[in-house]
Coordinates of C-alpha atoms and ligand atoms in Angstrom, one line a residue:
X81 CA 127.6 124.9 106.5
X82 CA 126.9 128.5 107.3
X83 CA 127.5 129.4 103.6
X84 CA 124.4 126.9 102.9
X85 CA 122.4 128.0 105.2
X86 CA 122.9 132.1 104.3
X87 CA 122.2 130.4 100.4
X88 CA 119.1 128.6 101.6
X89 CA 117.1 131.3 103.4
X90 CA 118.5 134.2 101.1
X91 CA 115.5 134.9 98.5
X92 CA 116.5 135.8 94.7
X93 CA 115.3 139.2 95.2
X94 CA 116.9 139.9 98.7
X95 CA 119.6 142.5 97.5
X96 CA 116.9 144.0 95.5
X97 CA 115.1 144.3 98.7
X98 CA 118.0 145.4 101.1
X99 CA 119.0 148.3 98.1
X100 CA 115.3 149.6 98.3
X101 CA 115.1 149.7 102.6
X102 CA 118.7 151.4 102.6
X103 CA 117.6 153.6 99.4
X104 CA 115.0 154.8 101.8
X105 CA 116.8 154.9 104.7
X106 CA 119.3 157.2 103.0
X107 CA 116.1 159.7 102.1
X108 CA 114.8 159.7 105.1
X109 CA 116.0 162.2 108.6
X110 CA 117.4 159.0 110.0
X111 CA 120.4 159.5 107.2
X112 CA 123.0 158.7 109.7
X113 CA 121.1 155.8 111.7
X114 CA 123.5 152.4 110.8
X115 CA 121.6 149.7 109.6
X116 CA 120.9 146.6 111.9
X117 CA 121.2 143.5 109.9
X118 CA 118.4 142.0 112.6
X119 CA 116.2 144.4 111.5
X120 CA 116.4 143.4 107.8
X121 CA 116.1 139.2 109.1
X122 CA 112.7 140.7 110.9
X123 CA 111.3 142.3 108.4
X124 CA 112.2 139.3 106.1
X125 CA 110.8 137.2 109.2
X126 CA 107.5 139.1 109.1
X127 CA 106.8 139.5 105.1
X128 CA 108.0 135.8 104.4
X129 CA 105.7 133.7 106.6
X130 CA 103.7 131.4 104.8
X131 CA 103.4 128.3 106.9
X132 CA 101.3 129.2 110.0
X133 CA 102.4 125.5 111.4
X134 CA 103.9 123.2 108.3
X135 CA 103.6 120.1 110.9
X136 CA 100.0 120.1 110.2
X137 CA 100.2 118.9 107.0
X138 CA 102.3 116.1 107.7
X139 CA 100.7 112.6 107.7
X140 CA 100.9 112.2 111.4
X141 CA 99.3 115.4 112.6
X142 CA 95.7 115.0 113.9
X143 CA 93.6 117.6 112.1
X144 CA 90.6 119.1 114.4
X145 CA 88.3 118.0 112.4
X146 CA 87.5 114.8 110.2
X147 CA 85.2 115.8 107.2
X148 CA 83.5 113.3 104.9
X149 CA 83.9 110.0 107.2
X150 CA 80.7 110.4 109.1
X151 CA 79.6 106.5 107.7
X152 CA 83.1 104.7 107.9
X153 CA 82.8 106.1 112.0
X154 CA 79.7 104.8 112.9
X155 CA 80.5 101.6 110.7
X156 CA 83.2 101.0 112.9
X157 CA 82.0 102.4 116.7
X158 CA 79.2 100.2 116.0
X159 CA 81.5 97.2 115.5
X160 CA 83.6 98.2 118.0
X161 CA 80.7 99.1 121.2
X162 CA 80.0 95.9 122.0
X163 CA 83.4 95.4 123.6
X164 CA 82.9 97.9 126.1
X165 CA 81.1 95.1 127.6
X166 CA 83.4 92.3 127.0
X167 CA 81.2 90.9 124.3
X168 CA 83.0 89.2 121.3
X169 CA 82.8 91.7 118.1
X170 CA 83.9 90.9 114.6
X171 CA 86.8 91.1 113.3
X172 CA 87.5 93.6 110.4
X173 CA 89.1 94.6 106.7
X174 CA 89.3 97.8 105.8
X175 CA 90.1 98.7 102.8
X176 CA 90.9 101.4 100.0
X177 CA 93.2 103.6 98.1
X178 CA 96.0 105.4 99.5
X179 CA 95.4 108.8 101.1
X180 CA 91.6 107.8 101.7
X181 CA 92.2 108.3 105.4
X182 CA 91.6 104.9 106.6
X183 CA 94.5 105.4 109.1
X184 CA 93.2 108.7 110.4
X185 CA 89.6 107.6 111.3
X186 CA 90.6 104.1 112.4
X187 CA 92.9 105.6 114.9
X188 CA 90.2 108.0 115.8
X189 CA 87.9 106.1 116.7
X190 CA 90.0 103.7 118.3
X191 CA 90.6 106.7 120.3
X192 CA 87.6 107.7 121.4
X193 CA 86.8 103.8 122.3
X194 CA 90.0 103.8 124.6
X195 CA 89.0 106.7 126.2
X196 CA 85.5 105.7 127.2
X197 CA 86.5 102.4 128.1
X198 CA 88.9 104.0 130.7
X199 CA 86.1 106.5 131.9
X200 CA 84.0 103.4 132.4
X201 CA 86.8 101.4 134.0
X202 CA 86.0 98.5 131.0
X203 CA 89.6 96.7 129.9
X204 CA 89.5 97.7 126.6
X205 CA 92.5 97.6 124.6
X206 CA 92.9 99.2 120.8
X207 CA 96.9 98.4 120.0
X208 CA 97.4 100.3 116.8
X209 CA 100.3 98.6 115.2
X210 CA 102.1 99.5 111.9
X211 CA 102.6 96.8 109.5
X212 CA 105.6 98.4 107.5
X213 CA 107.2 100.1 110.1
X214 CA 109.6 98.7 113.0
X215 CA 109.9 95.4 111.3
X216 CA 106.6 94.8 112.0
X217 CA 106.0 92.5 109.2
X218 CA 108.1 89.7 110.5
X219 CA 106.0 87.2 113.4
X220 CA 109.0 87.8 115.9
X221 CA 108.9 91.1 115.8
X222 CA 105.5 91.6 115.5
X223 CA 104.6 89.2 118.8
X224 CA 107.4 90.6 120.7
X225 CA 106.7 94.6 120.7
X226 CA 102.7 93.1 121.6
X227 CA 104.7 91.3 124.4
X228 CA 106.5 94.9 125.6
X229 CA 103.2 96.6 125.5
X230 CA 102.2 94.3 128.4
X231 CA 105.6 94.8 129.8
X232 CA 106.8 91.3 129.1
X233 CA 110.7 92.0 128.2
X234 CA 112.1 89.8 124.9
X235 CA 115.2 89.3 123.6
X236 CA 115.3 90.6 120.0
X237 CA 115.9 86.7 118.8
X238 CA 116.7 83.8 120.5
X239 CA 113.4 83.0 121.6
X240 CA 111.3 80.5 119.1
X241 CA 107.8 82.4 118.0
X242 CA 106.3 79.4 119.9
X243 CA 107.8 81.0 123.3
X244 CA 106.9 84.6 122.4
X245 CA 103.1 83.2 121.9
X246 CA 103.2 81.4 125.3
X247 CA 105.0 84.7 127.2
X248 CA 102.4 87.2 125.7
X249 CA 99.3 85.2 126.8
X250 CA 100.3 84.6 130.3
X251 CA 100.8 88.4 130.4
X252 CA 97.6 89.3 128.8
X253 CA 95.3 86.3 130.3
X254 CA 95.6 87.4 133.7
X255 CA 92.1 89.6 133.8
X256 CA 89.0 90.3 131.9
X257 CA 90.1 92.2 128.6
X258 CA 89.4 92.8 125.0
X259 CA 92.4 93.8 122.8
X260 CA 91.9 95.3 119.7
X261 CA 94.5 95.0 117.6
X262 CA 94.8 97.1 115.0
X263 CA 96.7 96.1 112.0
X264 CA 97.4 98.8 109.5
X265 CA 99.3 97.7 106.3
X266 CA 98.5 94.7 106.9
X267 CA 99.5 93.3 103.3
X268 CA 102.8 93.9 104.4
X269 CA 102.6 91.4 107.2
X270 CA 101.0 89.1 105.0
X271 CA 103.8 89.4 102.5
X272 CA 106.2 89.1 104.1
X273 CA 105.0 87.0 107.6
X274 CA 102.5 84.3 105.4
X275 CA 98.8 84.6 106.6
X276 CA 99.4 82.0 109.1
X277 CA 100.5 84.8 111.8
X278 CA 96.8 86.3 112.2
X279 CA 95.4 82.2 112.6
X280 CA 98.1 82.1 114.9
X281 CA 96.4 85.4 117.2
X282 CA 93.1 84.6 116.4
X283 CA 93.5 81.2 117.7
X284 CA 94.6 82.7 121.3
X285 CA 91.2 83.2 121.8
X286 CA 90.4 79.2 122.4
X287 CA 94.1 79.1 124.6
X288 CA 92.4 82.0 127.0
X289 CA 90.1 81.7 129.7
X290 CA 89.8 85.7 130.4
X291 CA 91.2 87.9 127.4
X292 CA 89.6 88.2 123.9
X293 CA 91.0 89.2 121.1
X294 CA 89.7 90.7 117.7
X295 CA 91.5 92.0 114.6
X296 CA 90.9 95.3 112.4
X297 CA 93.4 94.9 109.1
X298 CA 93.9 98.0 107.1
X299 CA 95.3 97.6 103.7
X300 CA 95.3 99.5 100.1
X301 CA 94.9 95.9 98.6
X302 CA 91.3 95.0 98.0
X303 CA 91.6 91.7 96.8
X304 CA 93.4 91.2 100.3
X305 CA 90.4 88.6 101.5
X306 CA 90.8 86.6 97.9
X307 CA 94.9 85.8 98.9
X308 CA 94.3 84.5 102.3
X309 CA 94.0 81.2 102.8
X310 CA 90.6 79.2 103.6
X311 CA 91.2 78.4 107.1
X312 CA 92.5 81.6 108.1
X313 CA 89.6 83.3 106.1
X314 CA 87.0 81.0 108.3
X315 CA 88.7 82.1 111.3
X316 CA 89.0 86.0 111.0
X317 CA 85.4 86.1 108.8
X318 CA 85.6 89.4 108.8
X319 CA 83.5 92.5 108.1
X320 CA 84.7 94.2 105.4
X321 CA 84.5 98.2 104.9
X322 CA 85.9 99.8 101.5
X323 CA 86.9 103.6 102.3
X324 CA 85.3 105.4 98.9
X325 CA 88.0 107.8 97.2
X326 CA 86.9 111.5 98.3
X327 CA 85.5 113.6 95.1
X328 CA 86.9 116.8 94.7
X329 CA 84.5 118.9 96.4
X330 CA 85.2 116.3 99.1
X331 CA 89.0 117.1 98.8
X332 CA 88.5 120.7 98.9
X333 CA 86.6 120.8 102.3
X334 CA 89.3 118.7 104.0
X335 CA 91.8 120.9 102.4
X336 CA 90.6 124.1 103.7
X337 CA 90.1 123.1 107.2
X338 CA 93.9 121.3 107.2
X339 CA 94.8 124.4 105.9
X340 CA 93.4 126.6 108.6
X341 CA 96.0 125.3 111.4
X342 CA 98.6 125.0 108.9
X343 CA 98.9 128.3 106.4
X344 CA 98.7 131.9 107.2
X345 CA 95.4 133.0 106.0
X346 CA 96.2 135.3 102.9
X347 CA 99.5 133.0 101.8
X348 CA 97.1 130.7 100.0
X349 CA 95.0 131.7 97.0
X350 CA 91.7 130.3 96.7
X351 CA 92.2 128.9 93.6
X352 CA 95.8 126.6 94.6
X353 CA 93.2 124.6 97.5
X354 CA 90.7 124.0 94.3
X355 CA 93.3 123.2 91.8
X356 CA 94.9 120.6 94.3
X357 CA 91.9 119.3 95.1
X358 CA 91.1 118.9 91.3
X359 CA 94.5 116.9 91.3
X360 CA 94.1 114.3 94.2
X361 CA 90.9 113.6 93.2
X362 CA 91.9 112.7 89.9
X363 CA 94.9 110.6 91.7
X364 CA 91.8 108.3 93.4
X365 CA 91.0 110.7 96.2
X366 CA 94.7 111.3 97.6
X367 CA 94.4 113.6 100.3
X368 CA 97.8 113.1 101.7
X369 CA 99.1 113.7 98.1
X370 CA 97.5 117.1 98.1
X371 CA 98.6 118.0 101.5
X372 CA 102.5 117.0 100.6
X373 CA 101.8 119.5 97.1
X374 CA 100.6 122.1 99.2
X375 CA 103.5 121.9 101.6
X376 CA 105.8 121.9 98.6
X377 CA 104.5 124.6 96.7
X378 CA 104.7 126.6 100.1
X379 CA 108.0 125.9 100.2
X380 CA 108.5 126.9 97.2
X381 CA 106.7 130.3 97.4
X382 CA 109.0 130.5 100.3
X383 CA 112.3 130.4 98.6
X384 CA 111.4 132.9 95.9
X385 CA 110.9 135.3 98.3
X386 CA 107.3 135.8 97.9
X387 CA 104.2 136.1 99.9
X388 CA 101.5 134.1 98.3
X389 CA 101.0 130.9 97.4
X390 CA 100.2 130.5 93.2
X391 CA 98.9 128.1 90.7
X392 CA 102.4 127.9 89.1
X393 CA 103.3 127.2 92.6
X394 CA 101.0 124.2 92.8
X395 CA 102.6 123.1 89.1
X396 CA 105.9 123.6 89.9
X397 CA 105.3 121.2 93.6
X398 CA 103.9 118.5 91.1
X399 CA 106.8 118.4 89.1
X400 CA 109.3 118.2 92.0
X401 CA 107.1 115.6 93.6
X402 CA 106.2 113.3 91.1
X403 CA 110.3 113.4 89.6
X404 CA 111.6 113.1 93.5
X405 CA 109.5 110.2 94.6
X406 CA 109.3 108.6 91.2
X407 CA 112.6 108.6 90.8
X408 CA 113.9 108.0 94.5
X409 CA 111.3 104.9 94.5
X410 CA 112.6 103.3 90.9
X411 CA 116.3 103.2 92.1
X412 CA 115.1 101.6 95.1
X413 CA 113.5 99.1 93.3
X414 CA 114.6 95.7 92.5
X415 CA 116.1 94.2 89.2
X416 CA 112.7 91.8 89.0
X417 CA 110.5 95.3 89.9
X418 CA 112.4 97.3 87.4
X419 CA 111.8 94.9 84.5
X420 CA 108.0 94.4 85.4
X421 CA 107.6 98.4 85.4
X422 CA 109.3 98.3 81.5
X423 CA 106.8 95.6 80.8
X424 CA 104.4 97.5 81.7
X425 CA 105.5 100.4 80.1
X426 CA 106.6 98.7 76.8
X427 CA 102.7 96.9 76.9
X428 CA 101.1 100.4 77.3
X429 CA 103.3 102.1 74.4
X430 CA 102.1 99.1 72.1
X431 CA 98.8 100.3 72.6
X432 CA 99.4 104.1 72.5
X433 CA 99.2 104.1 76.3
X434 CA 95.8 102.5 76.7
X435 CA 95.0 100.5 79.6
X436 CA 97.0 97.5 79.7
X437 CA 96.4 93.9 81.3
X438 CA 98.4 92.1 83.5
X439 CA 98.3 89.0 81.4
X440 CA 99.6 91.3 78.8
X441 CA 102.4 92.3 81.1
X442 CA 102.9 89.0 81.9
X443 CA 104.0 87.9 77.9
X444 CA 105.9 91.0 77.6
X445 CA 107.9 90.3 81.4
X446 CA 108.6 86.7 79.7
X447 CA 110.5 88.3 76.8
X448 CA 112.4 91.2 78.6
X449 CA 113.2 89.0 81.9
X450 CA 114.8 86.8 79.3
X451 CA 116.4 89.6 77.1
X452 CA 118.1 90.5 80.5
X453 CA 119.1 87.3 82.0
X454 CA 116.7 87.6 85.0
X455 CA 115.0 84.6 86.2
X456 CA 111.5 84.3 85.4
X457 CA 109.3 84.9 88.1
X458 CA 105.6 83.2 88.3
X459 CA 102.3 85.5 87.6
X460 CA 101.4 85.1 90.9
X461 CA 104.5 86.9 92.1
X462 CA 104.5 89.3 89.7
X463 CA 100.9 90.3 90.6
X464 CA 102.0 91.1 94.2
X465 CA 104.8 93.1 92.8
X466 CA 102.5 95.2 90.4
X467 CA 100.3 95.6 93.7
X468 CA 103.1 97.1 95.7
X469 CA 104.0 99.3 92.3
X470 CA 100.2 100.5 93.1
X471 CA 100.6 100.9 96.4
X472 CA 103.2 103.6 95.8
X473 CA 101.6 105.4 93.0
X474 CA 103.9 104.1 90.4
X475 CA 100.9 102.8 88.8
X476 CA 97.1 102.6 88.8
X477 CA 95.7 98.9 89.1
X478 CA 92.2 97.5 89.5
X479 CA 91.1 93.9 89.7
X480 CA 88.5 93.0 87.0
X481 CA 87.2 89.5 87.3
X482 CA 86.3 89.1 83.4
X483 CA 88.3 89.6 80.1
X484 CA 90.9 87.4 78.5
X485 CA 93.1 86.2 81.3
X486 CA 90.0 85.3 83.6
X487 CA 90.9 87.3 86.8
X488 CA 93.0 90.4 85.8
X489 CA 94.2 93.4 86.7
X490 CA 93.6 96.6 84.7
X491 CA 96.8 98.8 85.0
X492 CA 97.1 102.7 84.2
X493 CA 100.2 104.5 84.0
X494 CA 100.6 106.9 86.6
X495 CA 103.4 109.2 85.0
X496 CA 102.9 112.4 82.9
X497 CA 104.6 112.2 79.4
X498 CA 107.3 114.0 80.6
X499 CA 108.3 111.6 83.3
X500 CA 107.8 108.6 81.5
X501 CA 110.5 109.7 79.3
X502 CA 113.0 109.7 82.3
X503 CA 111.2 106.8 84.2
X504 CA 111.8 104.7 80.7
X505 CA 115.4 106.1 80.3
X506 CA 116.3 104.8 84.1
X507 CA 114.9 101.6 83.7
X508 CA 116.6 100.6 80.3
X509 CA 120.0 101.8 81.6
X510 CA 119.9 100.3 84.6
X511 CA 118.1 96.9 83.1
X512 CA 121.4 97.2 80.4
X513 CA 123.7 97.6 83.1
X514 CA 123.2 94.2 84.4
Ligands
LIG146 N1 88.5 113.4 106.2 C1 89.8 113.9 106.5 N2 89.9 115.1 107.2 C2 91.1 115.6 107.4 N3 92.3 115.0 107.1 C3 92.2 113.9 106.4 C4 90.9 113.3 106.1 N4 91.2 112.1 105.4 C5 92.5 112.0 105.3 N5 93.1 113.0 105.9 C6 94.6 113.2 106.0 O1 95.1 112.7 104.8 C7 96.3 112.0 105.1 C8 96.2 110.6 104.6 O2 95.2 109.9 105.4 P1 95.5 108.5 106.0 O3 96.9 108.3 106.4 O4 94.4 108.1 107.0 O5 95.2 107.7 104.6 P2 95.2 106.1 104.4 O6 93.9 105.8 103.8 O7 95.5 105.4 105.6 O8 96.3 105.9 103.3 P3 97.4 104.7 103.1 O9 96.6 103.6 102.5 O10 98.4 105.2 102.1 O11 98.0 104.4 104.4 C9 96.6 112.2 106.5 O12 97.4 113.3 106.7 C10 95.2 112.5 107.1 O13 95.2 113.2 108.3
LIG147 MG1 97.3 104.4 106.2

């Protein structure tokens, strides 16, 4: 353990650097003073910060300032006001691509709506709940932690949803309130729970005589509203608010401020903040992608002993990034995922890596699912699959509702040549190794 450690922190130029302080040492008067190894980990302490606070880049810290949201705020603090005085608001999609920072602002100014409504001694309620995490996406689980937030203890199963529905209203129907519950991912819950959960909430409001209850869904999906079924469409009508992807000018301004509470002030050359900026933007407006390369390439300034963040820096965090999580996420990935990513793949290469369709990927899935003995799944499936592959980057997708196969999605390949290579390598092995 202690060997890694010494391995971990010890730069490549450290005995270069120890050889030069004692070389100067041994010039100096203080000939005979003995060297203190803590004086050579301080001075190492003291040249080698970089990160001023590396927590603030991480997805959960929440940065000073939000630059660039000015219309998705009022957007939603308008929707939202009228609940501070009890009145029925309407219920909400958000949507866009990852990194947009519909999280951030939606928990901001659910924030700042809690906090007022407390000054004001309103029962206002934001719940902020995470779709993907916690189990969240299962109706159980998802009803009972709502139950524990009013205190109302569940068993973690052995109650039918029915029960949990019945213990979380006579908890919450007790006073004049408005709960705003604030579902983020919700695809997840839709995927996994059916639709039927949010009819299910929605229709408390007719089973209460005191408490309301509205509904702001969050998702990366935007043809979200098209999958949900009529009746639970007509009963959330919702307001719908697409978060834009930030431009790179956009990207750099947000960078530079996260960057303030986050990186020494000279570590970071001007140019790395533009170049990653350059980079999210092209990867639709990724802020949360350029914060993880910045951290990254901090690190990696870090371990080579130096002082100041680089461009070749910046390239060398993409490479580790994009291979890590690429990689990590493809052996995660089912057989069924797998073969749809090589159709995808095989489509583009047929076309010298032009766009491709997913009606195209769907005649190509027929042939390989078959070449590997997988069972054929149907096109509507494999849609929701190619939108999770979105979701996490793998791909690019956009819904286009002309061209051959009617509705379609119009699919990108997120990989650089290089990583293709590999990506295609892992997938054929593992699709051979049955
Ligand atoms: N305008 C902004 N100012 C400062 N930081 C921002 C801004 N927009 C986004 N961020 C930061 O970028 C990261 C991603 O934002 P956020 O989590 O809100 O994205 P998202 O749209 O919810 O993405 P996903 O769909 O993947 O959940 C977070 O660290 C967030 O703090
Ligand atoms: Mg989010």
């Amino acid at each position: 353990m202690l060997v890694i450690i010494i391995k971990f922190y010890m730069p490549k130029d450290f005995f270069d650097d120890s050889q030069k302080i004692s070389r100067e040492l041994s010039s100096s008067e203080t000939e005979k003073k003995k060297i203190n190894p803590k004086d050579i980990f301080n001075q190492f302490l003291l040249n080698k910060r970089i990160f001023k606070n590396k927590e603030a880049l991480s997805s959960s810290f929440v940065p000073t300032e939000i630059l660039h949201r000015d219309a998705e705020i009022e957007v939603i603090s308008n929707i939202l006001a009228p609940s501070l005085l009890l009145e029925r608001i309407s219920n909400l999609l958000i949507y866009g691509f990852s990194g947009t920072g519909k999280s951030l602002v939606t928990r901001y100014v659910a924030q700042n709506l809690a906090s007022l409504a407390l000054d004001k001694n309103v029962n206002v309620m934001p719940i902020y709940i995470n779709c993907r995490l916690e189990n969240n996406d299962t109706e159980y689980r998802l009803i009972s932690n709502l139950c524990t937030v009013f205190g109302v203890k569940v068993p973690v199963s052995g109650l039918s949803v029915n029960q949990l529905y019945k213990r979380l209203v006579s908890n919450v129907d007790i006073e004049d309130k408005y709960l705003i519950l604030i579902l983020d991912e919700i695809e997840k819950l839709i995927q996994n729970a059916g639709d039927g959960v949010l009819y299910s909430l929605l229709r408390l409001n007719e089973s209460m005589k005191h408490a309301k209850i509205s509904i702001i869904g969050i998702s990366n999906n935007t043809d979200l509203k098209a999958s949900l079924d009529q009746r639970v469409k007509s009963s959330l009508s919702p307001v719908e608010l697409v978060f834009k992807p930030y431009n790179a000018i956009e990207i750099e301004n947000i960078l530079q401020t996260r960057t303030k509470d986050s990186f020494y002030t000279d570590a970071l050359d001007e140019s790395v903040i533009k170049k990653c900026a350059a980079l999210a933007a092209q990867e639709h407006g990724d802020v949360r992608k350029a914060l993880n390369l910045l951290r990254v390439a901090g690190e990696t300034t870090q371990q080579s002993g130096r002082v100041k963040v680089l461009e070749e820096d910046l390239d060398k965090a993409t490479d580790i990034l994009e291979q890590n999580i690429t990689e990590e996420m493809i052996k995660s990935m089912t057989k069924q995922g797998k073969s749809i990513l090589y159709s995808i793949i095989v489509t583009a290469r047929s076309k010298r890596m032009g766009k491709v369709y997913s009606g195209e990927v769907y005649d190509a899935y027929i042939k390989i699912s078959d070449k590997y003995g997988l069972k054929r799944l149907t096109f509507r499936r494999i849609s929701d699959l190619i939108a999770d592959m979105d979701y996490n980057s793998l791909i690019m997708s956009r819904v286009k509702s002309n061209g051959r196969y009617g509705r379609t999605r119009e699919l990108n390949i997120a990989f650089s040549p290089a990583l293709l290579m590999k990506v295609e390598e892992i997938l054929r092995n593992d699709l051979k190794s049955g």
